[in-house]
PDB file of C-alpha atoms in Angstrom:
ATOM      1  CA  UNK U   1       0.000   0.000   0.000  1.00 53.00           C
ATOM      2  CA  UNK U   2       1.394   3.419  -1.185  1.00 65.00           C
ATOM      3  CA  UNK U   3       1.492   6.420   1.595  1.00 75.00           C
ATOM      4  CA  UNK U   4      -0.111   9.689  -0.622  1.00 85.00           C
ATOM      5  CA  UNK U   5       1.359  12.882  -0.622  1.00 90.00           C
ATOM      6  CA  UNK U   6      -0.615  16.107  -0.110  1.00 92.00           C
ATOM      7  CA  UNK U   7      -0.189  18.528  -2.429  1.00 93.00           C
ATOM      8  CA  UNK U   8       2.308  21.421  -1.237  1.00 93.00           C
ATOM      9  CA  UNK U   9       3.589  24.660  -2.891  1.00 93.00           C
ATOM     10  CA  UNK U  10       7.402  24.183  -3.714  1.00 95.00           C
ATOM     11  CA  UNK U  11      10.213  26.773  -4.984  1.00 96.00           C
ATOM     12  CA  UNK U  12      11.265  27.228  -8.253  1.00 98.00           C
ATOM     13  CA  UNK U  13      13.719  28.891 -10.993  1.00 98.00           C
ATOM     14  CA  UNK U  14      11.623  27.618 -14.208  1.00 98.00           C
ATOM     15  CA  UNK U  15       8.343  26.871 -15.551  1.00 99.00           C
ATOM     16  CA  UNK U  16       7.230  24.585 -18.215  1.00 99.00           C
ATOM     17  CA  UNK U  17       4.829  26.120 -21.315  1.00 99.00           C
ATOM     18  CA  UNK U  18       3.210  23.222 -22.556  1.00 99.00           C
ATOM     19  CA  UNK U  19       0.823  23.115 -25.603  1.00 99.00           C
ATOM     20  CA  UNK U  20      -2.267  21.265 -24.716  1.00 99.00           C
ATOM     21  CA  UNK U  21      -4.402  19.634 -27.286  1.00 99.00           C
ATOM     22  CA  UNK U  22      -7.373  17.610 -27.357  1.00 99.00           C
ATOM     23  CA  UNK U  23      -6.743  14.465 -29.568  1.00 99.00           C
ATOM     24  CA  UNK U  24      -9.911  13.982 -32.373  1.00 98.00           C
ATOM     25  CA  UNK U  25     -11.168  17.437 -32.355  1.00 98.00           C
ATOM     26  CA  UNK U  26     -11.637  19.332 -35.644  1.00 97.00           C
ATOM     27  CA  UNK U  27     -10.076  22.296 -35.036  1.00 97.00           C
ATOM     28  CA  UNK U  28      -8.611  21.445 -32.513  1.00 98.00           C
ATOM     29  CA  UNK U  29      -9.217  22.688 -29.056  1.00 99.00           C
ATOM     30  CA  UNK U  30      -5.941  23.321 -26.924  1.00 99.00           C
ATOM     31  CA  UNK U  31      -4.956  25.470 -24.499  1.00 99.00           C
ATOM     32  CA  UNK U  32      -0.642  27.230 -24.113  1.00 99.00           C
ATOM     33  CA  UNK U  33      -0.210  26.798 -20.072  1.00 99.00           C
ATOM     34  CA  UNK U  34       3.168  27.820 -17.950  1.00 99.00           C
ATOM     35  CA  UNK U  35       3.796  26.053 -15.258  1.00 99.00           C
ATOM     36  CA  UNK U  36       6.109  25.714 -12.043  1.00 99.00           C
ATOM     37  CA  UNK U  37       8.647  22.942 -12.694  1.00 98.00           C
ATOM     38  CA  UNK U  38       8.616  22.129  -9.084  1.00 98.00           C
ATOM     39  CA  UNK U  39       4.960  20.928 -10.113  1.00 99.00           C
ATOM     40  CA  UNK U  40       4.099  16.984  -9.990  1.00 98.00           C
ATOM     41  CA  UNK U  41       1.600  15.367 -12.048  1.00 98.00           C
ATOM     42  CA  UNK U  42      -1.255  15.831 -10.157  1.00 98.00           C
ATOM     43  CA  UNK U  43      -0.233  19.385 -10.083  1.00 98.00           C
ATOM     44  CA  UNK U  44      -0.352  19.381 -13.861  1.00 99.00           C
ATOM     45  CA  UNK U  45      -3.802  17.397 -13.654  1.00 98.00           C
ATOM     46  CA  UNK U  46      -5.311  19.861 -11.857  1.00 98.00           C
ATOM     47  CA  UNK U  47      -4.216  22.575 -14.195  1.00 99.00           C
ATOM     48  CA  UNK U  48      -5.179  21.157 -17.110  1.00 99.00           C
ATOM     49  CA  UNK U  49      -8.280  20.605 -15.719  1.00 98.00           C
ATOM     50  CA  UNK U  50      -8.881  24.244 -14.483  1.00 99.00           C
ATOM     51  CA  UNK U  51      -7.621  25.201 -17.936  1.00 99.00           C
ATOM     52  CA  UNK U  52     -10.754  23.133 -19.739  1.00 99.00           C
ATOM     53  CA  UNK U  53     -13.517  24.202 -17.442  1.00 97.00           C
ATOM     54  CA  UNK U  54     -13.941  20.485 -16.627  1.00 98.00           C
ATOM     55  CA  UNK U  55     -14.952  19.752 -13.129  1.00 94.00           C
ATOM     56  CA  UNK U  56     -12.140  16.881 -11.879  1.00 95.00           C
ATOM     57  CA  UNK U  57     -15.305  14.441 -11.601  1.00 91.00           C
ATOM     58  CA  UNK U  58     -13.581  11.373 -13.354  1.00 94.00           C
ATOM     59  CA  UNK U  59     -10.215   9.401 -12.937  1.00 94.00           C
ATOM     60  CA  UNK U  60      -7.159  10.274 -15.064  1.00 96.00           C
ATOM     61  CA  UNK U  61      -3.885   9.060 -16.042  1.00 96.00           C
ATOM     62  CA  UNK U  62      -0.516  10.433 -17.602  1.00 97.00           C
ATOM     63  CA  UNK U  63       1.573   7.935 -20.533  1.00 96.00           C
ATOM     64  CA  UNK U  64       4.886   9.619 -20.671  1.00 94.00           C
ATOM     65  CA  UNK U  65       8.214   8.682 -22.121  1.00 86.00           C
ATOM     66  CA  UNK U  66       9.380   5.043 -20.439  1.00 79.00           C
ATOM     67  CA  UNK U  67      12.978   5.703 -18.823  1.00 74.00           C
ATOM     68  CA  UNK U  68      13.755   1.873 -19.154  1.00 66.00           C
ATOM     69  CA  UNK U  69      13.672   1.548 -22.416  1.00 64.00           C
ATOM     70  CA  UNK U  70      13.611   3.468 -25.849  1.00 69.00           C
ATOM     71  CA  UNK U  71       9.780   3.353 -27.018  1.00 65.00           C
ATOM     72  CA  UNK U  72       8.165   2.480 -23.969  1.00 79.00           C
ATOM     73  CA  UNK U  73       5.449   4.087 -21.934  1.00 85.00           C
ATOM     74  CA  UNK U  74       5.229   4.587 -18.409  1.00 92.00           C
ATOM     75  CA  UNK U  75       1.960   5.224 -17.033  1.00 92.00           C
ATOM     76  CA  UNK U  76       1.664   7.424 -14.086  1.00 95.00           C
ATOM     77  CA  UNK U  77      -1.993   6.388 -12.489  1.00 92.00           C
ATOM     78  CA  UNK U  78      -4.786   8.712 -10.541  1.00 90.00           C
ATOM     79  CA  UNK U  79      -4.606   8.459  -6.988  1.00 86.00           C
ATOM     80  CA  UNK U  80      -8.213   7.290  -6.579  1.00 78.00           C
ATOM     81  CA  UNK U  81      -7.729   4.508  -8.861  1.00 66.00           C
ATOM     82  CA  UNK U  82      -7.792   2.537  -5.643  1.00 63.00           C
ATOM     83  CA  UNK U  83      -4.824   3.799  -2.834  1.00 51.00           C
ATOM     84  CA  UNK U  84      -5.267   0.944  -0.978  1.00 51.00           C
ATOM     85  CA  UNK U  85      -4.317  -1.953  -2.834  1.00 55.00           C
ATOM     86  CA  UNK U  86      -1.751  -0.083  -5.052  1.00 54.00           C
ATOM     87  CA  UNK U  87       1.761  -1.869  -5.119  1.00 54.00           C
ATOM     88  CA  UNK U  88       4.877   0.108  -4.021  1.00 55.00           C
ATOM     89  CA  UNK U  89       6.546   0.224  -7.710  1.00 63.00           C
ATOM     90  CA  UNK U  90       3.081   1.751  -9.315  1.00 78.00           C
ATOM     91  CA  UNK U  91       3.692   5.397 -10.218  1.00 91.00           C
ATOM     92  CA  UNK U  92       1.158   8.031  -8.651  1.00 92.00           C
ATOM     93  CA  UNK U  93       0.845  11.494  -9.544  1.00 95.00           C
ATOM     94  CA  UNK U  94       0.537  13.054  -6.401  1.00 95.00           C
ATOM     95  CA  UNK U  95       4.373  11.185  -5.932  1.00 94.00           C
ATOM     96  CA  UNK U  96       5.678  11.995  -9.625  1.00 96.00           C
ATOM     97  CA  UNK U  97       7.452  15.401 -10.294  1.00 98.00           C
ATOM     98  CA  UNK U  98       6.666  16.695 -13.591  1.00 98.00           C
ATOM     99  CA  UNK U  99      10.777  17.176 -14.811  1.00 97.00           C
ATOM    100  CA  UNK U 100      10.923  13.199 -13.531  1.00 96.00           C
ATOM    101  CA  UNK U 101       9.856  12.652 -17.121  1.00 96.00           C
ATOM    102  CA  UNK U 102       9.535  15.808 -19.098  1.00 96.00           C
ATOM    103  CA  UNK U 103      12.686  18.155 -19.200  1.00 92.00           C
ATOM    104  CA  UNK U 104      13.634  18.902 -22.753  1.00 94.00           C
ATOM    105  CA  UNK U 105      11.429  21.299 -25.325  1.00 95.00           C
ATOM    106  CA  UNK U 106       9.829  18.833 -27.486  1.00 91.00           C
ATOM    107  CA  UNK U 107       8.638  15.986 -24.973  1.00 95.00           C
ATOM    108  CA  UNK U 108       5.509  14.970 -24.561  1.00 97.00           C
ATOM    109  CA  UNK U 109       2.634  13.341 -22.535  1.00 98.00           C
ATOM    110  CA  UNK U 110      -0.708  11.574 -23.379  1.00 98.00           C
ATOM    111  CA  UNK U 111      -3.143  13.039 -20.675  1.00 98.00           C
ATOM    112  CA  UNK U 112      -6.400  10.696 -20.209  1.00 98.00           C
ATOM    113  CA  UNK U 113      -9.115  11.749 -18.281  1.00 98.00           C
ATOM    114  CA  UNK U 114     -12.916  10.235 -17.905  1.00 96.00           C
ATOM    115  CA  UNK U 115     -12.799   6.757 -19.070  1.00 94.00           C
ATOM    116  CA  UNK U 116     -16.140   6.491 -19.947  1.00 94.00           C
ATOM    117  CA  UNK U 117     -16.147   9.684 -22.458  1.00 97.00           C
ATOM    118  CA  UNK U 118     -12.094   8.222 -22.863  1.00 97.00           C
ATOM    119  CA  UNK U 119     -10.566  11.733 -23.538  1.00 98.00           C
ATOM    120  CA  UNK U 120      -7.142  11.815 -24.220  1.00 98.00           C
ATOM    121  CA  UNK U 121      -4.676  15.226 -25.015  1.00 99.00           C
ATOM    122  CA  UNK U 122      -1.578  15.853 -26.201  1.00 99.00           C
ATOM    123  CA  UNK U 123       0.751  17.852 -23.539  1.00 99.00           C
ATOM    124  CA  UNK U 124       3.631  18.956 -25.635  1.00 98.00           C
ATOM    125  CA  UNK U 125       6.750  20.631 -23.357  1.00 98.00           C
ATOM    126  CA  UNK U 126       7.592  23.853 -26.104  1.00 98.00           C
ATOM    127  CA  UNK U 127       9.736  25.834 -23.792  1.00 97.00           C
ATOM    128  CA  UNK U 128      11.164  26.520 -20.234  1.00 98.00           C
ATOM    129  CA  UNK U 129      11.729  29.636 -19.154  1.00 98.00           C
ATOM    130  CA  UNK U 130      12.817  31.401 -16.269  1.00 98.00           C
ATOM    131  CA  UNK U 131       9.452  32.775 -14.135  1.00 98.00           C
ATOM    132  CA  UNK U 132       8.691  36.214 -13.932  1.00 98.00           C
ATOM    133  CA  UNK U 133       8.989  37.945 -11.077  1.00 96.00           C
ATOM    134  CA  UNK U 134       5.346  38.800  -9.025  1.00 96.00           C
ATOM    135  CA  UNK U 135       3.681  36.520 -11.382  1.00 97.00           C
ATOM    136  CA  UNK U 136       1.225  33.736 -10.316  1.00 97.00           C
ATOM    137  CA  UNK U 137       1.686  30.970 -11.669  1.00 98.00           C
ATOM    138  CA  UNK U 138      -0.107  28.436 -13.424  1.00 99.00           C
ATOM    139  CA  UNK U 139      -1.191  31.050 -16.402  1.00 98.00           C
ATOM    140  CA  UNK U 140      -3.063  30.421 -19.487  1.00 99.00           C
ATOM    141  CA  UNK U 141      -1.368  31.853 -22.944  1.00 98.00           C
ATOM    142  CA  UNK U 142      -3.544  31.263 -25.262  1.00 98.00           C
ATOM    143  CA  UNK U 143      -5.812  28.847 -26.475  1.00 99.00           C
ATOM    144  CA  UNK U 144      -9.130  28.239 -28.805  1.00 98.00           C
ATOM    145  CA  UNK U 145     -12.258  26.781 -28.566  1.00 99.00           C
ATOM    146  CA  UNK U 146     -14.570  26.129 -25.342  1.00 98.00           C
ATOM    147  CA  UNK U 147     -13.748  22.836 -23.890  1.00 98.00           C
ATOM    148  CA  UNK U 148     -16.351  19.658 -24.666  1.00 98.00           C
ATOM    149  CA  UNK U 149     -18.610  19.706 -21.302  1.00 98.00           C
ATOM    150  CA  UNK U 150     -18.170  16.727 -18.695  1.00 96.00           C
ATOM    151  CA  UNK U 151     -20.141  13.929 -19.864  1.00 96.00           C
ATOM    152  CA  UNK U 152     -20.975  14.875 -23.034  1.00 97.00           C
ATOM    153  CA  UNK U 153     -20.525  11.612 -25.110  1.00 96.00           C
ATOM    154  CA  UNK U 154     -17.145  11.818 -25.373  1.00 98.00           C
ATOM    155  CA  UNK U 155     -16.098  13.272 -29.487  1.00 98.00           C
ATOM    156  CA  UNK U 156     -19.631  12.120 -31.178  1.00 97.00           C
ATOM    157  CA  UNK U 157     -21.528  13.617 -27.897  1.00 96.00           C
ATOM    158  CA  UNK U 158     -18.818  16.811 -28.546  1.00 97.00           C
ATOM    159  CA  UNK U 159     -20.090  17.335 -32.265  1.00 96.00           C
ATOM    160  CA  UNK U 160     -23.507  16.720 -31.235  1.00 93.00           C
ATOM    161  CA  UNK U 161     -23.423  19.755 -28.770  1.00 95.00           C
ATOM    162  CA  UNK U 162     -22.244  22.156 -31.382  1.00 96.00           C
ATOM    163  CA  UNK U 163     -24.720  20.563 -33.484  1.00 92.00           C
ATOM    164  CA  UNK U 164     -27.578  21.548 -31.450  1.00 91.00           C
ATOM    165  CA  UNK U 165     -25.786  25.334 -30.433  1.00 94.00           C
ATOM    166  CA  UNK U 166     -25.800  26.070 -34.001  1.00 91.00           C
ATOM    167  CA  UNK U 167     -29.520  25.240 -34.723  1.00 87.00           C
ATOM    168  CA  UNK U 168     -30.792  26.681 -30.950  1.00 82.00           C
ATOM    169  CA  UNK U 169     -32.341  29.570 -33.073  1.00 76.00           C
ATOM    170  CA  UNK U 170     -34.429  27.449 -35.303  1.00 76.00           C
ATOM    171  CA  UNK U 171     -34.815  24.432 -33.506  1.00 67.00           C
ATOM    172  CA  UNK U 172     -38.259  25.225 -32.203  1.00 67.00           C
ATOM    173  CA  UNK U 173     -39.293  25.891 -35.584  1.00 66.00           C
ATOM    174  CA  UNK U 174     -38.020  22.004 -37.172  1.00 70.00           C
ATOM    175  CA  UNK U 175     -40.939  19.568 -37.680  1.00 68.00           C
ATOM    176  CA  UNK U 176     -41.263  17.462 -34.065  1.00 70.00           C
ATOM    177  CA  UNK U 177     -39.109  14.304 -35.083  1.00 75.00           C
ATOM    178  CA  UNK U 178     -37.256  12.155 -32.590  1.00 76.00           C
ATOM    179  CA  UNK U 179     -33.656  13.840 -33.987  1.00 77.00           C
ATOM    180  CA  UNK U 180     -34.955  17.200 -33.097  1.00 77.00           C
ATOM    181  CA  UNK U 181     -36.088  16.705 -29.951  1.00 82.00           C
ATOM    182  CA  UNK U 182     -32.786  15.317 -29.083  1.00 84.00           C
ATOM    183  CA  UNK U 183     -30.975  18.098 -29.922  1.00 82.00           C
ATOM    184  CA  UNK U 184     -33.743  20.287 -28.459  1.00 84.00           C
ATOM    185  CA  UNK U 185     -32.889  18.300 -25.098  1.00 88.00           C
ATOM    186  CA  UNK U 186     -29.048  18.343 -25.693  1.00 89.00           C
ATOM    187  CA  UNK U 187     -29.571  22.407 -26.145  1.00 89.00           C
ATOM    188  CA  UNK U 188     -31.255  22.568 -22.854  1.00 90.00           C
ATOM    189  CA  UNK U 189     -28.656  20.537 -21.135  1.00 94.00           C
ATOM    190  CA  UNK U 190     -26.084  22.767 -22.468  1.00 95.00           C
ATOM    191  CA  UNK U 191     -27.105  25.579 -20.205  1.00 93.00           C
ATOM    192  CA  UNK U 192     -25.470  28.119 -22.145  1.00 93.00           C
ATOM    193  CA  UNK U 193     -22.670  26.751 -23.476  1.00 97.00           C
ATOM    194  CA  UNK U 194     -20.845  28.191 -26.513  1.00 97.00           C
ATOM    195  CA  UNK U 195     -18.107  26.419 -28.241  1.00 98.00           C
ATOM    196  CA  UNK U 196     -16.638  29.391 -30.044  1.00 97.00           C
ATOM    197  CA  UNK U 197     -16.474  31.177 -26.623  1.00 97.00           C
ATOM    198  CA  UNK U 198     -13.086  31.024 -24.956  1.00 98.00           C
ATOM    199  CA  UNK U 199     -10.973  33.843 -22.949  1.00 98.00           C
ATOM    200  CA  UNK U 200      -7.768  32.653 -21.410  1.00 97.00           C
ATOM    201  CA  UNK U 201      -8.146  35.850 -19.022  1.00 96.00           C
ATOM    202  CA  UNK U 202     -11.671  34.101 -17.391  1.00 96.00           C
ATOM    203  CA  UNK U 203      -9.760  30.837 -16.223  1.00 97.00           C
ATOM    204  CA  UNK U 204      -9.267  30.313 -12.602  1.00 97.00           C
ATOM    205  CA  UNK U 205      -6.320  28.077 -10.775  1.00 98.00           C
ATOM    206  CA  UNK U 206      -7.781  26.425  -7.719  1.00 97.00           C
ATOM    207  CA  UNK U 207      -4.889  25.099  -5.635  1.00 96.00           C
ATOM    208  CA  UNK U 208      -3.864  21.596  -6.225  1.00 96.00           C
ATOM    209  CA  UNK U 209      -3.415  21.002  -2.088  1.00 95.00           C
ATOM    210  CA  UNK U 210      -7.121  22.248  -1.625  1.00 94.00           C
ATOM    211  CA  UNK U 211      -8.951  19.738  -4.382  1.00 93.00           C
ATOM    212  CA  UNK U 212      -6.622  16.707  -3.231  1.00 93.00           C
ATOM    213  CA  UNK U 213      -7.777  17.679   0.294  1.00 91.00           C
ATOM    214  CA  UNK U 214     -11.139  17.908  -0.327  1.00 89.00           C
ATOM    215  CA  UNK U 215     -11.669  14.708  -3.171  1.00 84.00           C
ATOM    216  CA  UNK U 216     -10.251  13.010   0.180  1.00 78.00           C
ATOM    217  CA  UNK U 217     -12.302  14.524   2.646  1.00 71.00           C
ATOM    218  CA  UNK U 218      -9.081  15.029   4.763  1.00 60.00           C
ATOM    219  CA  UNK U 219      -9.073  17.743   7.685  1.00 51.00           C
TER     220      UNK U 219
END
C-alpha cells in the first residue's frame, strides 16, 4: 500500500509552457499553459483541468516517455484509482514530479481523463523559461475553442453539442421528429454553453493542495 502525498507549494527557478491539445477534435481545441517545474503530475492534472472548465469528476492518467527503455510508456496512475491496494513500484501522480519525465522542449505526454467519455490530449513541453517575477503561476497563454462539457458523449456527444448550439435559433421551428427533440434536449442541457467562446483571461487556478484535500475529505 502506497502512503499519498498532499499537495504542497514548492520553490522554483523555471516553468514549463506546454501546448495542450485535445486528440480527435476538428479544429482542434488546446490550451498554451506555464507552469512551475517544481509541479508533480497531479499538479499538472489539476491545471489542465482548471484550464478546460472540466470539473475533476472522473479518474485520469498520464503515458509519458518510459525511462527503461527506448519506445516504452510509463503510465503514471490517478490516486483514486484505488490507494489501498496499489503496489509500491506503481507510479502516482501526487508522488511523480513533472521534470521526472519531461525536461527537454519537445517531450511529450498523453493526458487521459474520464474513461467512460475516454478523452485523451496531447501535452507537448515547447519551452522553459525562467518565471517572472510577481507573477502567479499556473497562467493560461492562449488557447481556442470552449472545452467539450463533462459527460458529453465523449467526441460524437462533442459534435452533437455544437450541433444543437448552431440550430438553438431554429430548432423550435423544425418539424417534431425524434432527432430534433434530441438536440432540443441536448440544447437545454447545455445551459449556455458556446463552443466558439473562450478567454484565457476568465480561467481560474484552484490550488492543487485544496482539491486533493477535499476529493479526500481530509481535515
Amino acid at each position: 500500500m502506497q502512503k499519498l502525498t498532499v499537495p504542497r507549494r514548492r520553490r522554483f527557478t523555471n516553468v514549463f509552457q506546454f501546448k495542450c491539445t485535445l486528440l480527435g477534435t476538428k479544429p482542434p481545441v488546446w490550451r498554451r499553459l506555464q507552469v512551475p517545474e517544481s509541479y508533480t503530475f497531479y499538479d499538472l492534472h489539476v491545471a489542465v483541468q482548471d484550464a478546460m472548465d472540466w470539473l475533476d469528476y472522473h479518474l485520469h492518467q498520464f503515458s509519458v516517455p518510459g525511462k527503461e527503455q527506448k519506445g516504452d510508456r510509463d503510465h503514471i496512475e490517478c490516486p483514486w484509482w484505488d490507494p489501498w491496494d496499489m503496489d509500491d513500484d506503481w507510479l502516482i501522480t501526487t508522488e511523480v514530479p513533472i521534470k521526472d519525465y519531461l525536461n527537454n522542449p519537445s517531450d511529450r505526454a498523453i493526458y487521459r481523463y474520464d474513461y467512460g467519455d475516454s478523452w485523451e490530449m496531447s501535452l507537448n513541453l515547447e519551452k522553459i523559461l525562467p518565471k517572472i517575477k510577481n507573477t502567479t503561476y499556473p497562467v493560461c497563454l492562449d488557447g481556442r475553442l470552449a472545452a467539450p462539457p463533462e459527460d458529453c458523449g465523449s467526441i460524437p456527444g462533442y459534435y452533437q453539442c455544437i450541433e444543437a448550439f448552431e440550430a438553438a435559433d431554429e430548432l423550435e421551428k423544425r418539424p417534431d421528429t425524434e432527432e430534433n427533440e434530441e438536440l432540443l434536449e441536448r440544447l437545454v442541457w447545455l445551459n449556455g454553453w458556446n463552443p466558439y467562446l473562450f478567454d484565457p483571461k476568465r480561467i481560474q487556478f484552484e490550488n492543487p493542495r485544496e482539491r486533493f484535500i477535499m476529493a479526500l475529505d481530509l481535515k
